[in-house]
mmCIF file of C-alpha atoms in Angstrom:
data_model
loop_
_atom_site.group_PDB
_atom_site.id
_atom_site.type_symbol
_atom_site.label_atom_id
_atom_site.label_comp_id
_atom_site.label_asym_id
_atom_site.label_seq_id
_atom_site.Cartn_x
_atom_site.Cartn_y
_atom_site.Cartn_z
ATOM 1 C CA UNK L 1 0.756 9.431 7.064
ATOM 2 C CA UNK L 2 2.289 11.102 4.221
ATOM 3 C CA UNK L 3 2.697 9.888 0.254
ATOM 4 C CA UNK L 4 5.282 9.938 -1.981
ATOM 5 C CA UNK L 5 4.821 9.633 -5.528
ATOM 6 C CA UNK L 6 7.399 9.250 -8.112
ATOM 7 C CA UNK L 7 9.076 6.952 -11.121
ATOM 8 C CA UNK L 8 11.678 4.632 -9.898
ATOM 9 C CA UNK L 9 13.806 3.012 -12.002
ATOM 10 C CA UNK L 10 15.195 -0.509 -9.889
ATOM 11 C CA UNK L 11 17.991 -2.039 -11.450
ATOM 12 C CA UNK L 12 18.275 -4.242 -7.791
ATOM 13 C CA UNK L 13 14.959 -4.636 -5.923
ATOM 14 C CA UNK L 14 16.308 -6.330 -2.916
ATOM 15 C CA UNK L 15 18.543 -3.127 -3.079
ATOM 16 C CA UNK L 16 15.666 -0.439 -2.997
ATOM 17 C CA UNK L 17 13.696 -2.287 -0.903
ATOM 18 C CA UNK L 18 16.507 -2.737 2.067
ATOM 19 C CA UNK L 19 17.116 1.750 1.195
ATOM 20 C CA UNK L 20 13.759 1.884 2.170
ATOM 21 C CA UNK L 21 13.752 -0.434 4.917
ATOM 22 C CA UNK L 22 16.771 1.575 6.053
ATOM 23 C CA UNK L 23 15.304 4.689 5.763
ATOM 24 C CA UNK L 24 12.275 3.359 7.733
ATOM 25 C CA UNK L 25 14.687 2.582 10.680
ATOM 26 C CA UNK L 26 16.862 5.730 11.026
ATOM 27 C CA UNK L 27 13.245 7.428 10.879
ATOM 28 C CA UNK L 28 10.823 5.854 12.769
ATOM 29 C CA UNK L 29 8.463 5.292 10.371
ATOM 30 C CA UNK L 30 7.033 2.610 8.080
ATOM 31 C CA UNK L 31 8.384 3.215 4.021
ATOM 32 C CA UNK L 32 6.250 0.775 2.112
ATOM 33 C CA UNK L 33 6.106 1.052 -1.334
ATOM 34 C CA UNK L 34 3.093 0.122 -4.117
ATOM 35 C CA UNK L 35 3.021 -0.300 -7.303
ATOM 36 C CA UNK L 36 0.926 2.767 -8.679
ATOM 37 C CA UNK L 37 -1.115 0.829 -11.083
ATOM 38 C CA UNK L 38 -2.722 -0.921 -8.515
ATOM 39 C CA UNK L 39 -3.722 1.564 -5.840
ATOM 40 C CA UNK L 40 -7.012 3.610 -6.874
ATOM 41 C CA UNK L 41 -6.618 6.677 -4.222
ATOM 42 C CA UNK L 42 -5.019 8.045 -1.158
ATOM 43 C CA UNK L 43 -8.318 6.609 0.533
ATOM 44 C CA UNK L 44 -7.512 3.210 -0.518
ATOM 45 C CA UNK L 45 -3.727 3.363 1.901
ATOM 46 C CA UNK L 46 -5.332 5.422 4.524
ATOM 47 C CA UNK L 47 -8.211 2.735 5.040
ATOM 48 C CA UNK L 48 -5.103 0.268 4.923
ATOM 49 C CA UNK L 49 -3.010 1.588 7.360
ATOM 50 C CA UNK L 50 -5.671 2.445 9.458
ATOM 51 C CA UNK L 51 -7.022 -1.604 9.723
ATOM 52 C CA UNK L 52 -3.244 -2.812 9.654
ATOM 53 C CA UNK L 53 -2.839 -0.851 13.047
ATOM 54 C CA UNK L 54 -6.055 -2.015 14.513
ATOM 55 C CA UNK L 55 -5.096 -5.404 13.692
ATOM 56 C CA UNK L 56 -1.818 -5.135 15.415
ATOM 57 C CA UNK L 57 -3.384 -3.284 18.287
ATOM 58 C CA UNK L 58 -6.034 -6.032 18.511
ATOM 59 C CA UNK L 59 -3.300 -9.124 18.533
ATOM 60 C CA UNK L 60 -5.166 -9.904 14.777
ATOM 61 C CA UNK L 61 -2.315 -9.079 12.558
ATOM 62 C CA UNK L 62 -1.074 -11.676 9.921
ATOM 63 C CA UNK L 63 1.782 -10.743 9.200
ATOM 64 C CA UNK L 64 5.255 -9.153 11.640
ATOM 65 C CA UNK L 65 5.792 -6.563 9.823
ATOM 66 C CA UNK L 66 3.303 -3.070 9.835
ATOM 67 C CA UNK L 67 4.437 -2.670 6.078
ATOM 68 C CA UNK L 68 3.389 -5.752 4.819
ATOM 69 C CA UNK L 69 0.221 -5.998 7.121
ATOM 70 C CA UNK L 70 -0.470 -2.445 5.604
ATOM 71 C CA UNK L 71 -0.007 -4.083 1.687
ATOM 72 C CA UNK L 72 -2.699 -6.949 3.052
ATOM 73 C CA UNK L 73 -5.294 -4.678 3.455
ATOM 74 C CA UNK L 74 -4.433 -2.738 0.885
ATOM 75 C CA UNK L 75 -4.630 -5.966 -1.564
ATOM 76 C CA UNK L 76 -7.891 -6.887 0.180
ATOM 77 C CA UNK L 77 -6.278 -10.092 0.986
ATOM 78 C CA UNK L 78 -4.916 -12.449 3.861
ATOM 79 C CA UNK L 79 -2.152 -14.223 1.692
ATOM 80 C CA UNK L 80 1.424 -12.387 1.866
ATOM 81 C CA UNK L 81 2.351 -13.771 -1.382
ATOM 82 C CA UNK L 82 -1.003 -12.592 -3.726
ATOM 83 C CA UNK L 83 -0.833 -9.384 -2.098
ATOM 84 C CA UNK L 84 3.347 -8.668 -2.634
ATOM 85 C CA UNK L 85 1.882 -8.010 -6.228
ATOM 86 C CA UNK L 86 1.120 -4.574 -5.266
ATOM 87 C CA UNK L 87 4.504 -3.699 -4.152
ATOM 88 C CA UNK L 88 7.113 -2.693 -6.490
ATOM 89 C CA UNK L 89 9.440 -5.088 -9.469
ATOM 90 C CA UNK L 90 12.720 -4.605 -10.927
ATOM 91 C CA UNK L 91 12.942 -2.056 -14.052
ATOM 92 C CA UNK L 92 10.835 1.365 -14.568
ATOM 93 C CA UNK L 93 7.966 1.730 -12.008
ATOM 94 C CA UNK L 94 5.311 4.158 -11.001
ATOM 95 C CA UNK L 95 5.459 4.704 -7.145
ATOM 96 C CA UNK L 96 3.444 5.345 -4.435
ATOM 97 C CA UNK L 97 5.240 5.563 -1.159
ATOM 98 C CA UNK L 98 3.311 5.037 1.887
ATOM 99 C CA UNK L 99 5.438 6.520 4.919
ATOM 100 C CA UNK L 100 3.779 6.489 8.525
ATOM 101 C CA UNK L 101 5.204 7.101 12.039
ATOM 102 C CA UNK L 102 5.523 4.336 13.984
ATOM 103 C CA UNK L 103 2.344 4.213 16.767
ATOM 104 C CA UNK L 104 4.005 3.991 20.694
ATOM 105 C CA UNK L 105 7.388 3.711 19.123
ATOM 106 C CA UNK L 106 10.132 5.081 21.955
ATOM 107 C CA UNK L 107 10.442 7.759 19.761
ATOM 108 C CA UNK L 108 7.773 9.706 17.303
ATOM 109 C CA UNK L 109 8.836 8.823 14.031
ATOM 110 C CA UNK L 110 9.867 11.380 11.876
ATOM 111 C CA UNK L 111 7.437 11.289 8.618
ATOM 112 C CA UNK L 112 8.894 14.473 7.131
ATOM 113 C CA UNK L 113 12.736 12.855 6.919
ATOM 114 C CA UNK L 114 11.626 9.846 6.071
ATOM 115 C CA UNK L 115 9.092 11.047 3.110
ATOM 116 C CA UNK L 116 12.264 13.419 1.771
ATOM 117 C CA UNK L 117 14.868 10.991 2.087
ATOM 118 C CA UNK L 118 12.016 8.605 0.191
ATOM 119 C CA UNK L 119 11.852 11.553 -2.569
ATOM 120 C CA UNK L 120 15.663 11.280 -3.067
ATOM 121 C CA UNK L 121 15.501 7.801 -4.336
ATOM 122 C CA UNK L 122 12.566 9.213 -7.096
ATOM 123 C CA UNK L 123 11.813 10.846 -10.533
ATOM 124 C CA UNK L 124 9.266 13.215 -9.397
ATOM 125 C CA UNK L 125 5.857 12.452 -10.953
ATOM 126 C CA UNK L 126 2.053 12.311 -10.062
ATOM 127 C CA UNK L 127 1.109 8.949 -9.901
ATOM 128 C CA UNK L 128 -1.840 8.423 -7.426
ATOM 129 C CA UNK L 129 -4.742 8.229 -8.922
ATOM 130 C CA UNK L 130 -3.420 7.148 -12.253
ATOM 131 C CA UNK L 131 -4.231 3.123 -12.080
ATOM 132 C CA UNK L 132 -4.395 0.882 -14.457
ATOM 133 C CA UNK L 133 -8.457 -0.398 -14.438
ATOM 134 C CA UNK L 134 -8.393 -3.375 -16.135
ATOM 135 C CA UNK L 135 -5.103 -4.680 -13.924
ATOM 136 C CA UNK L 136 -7.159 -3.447 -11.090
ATOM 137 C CA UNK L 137 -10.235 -5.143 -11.948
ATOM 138 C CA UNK L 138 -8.457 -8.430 -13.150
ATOM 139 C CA UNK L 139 -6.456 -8.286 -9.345
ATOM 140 C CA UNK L 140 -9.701 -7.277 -7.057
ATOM 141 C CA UNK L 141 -11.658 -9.967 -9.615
ATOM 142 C CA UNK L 142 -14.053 -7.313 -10.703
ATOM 143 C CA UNK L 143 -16.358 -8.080 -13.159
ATOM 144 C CA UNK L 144 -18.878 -6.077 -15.169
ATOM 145 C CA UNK L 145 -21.685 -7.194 -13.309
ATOM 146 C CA UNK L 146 -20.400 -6.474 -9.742
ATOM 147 C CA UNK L 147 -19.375 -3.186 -11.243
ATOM 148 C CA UNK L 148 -22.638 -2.066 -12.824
ATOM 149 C CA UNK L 149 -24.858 -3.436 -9.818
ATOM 150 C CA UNK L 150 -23.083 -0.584 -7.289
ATOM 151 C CA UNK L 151 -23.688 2.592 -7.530
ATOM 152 C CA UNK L 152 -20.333 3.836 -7.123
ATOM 153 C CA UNK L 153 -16.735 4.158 -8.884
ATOM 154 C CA UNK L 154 -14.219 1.258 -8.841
ATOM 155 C CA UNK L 155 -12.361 2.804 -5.956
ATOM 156 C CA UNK L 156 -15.527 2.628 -3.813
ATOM 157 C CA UNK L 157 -15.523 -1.276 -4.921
ATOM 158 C CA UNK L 158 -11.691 -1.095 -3.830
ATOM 159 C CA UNK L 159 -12.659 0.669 -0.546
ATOM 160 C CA UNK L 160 -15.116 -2.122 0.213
ATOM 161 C CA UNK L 161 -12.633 -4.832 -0.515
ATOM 162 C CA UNK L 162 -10.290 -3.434 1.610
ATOM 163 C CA UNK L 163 -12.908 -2.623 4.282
ATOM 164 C CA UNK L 164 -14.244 -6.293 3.755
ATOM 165 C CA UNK L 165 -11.081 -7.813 4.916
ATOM 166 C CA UNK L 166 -11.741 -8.263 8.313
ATOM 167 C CA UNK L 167 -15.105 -9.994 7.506
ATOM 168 C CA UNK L 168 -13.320 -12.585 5.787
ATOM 169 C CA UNK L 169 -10.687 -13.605 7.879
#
């Protein structure tokens, strides 16, 4: 799995989106893009992707597509719609990329070509890490409380929520 962070500015989003999903193709390799104020760390996608593919090795997925099943966990939730809110909108947008080879695909997916073709469609910038906490905590339904009673940092809350996901089903 490999990351790309960047600013994109989308004039058409059904026109990035397919670039991506065409990149994606011609590589191998899931392209799924977030919405950088939402996602806390690398952990948070690697935890994602990791479930998504259990699910889909398990017969469990919700949704067809690794991408969006990926986004689920990510969003800590079952319903496509709620958890699309992580992805990217139209106009200026900090990125985070998620590219990952396609498991028992035909042939290995090529993360490297997709990740720089992925790069080409950027403004280089950091953005991981750089969330926006109280959209976070307003999204996961964080409050105070839950946050003061845990030892840990809101990513470890966001770690659990994703982790939690299969509990709830």
């Amino acid at each position: 799995m490999r990351l790309v962070e960047g600013e994109a500015g989308i004039d058409d989003l059904d026109a990035f989106l397919d670039e991506l999903t065409a990149i994606g193709e011609e590589t191998g390799c899931t392209v799924q893009a977030f919405d950088a104020r939402y996602v806390v760390d690398r952990t948070q996608l690697e935890r994602a992707l990791e479930l998504a593919d259990r699910a889909f090795d398990r017969g469990e997925n919700v949704a067809r597509d690794r991408g969006v099943e990926v986004m689920l966990y990510a969003a800590g939730r079952r319903q496509i719609d709620r958890a699309l809110t992580l992805g990217v909108a139209e106009g200026e947008c900090a990125v985070v990329v998620l590219v990952a080879a396609e498991e028992g695909a035909d042939r290995p997916g090529d993360e490297a070509a997709a990740a720089s073709a992925v790069r080409d469609l950027l403004e280089p910038a950091e953005t991981l890490g750089d969330y926006d906490e109280t959209l976070v905590r307003a999204y996961f339904d964080i409050s105070d409380t839950e946050l003061a009673a845990t030892t840990g940092s809101l990513a470890d809350v966001i770690h659990e929520r994703v982790a939690l996901l299969d509990v709830r089903k």
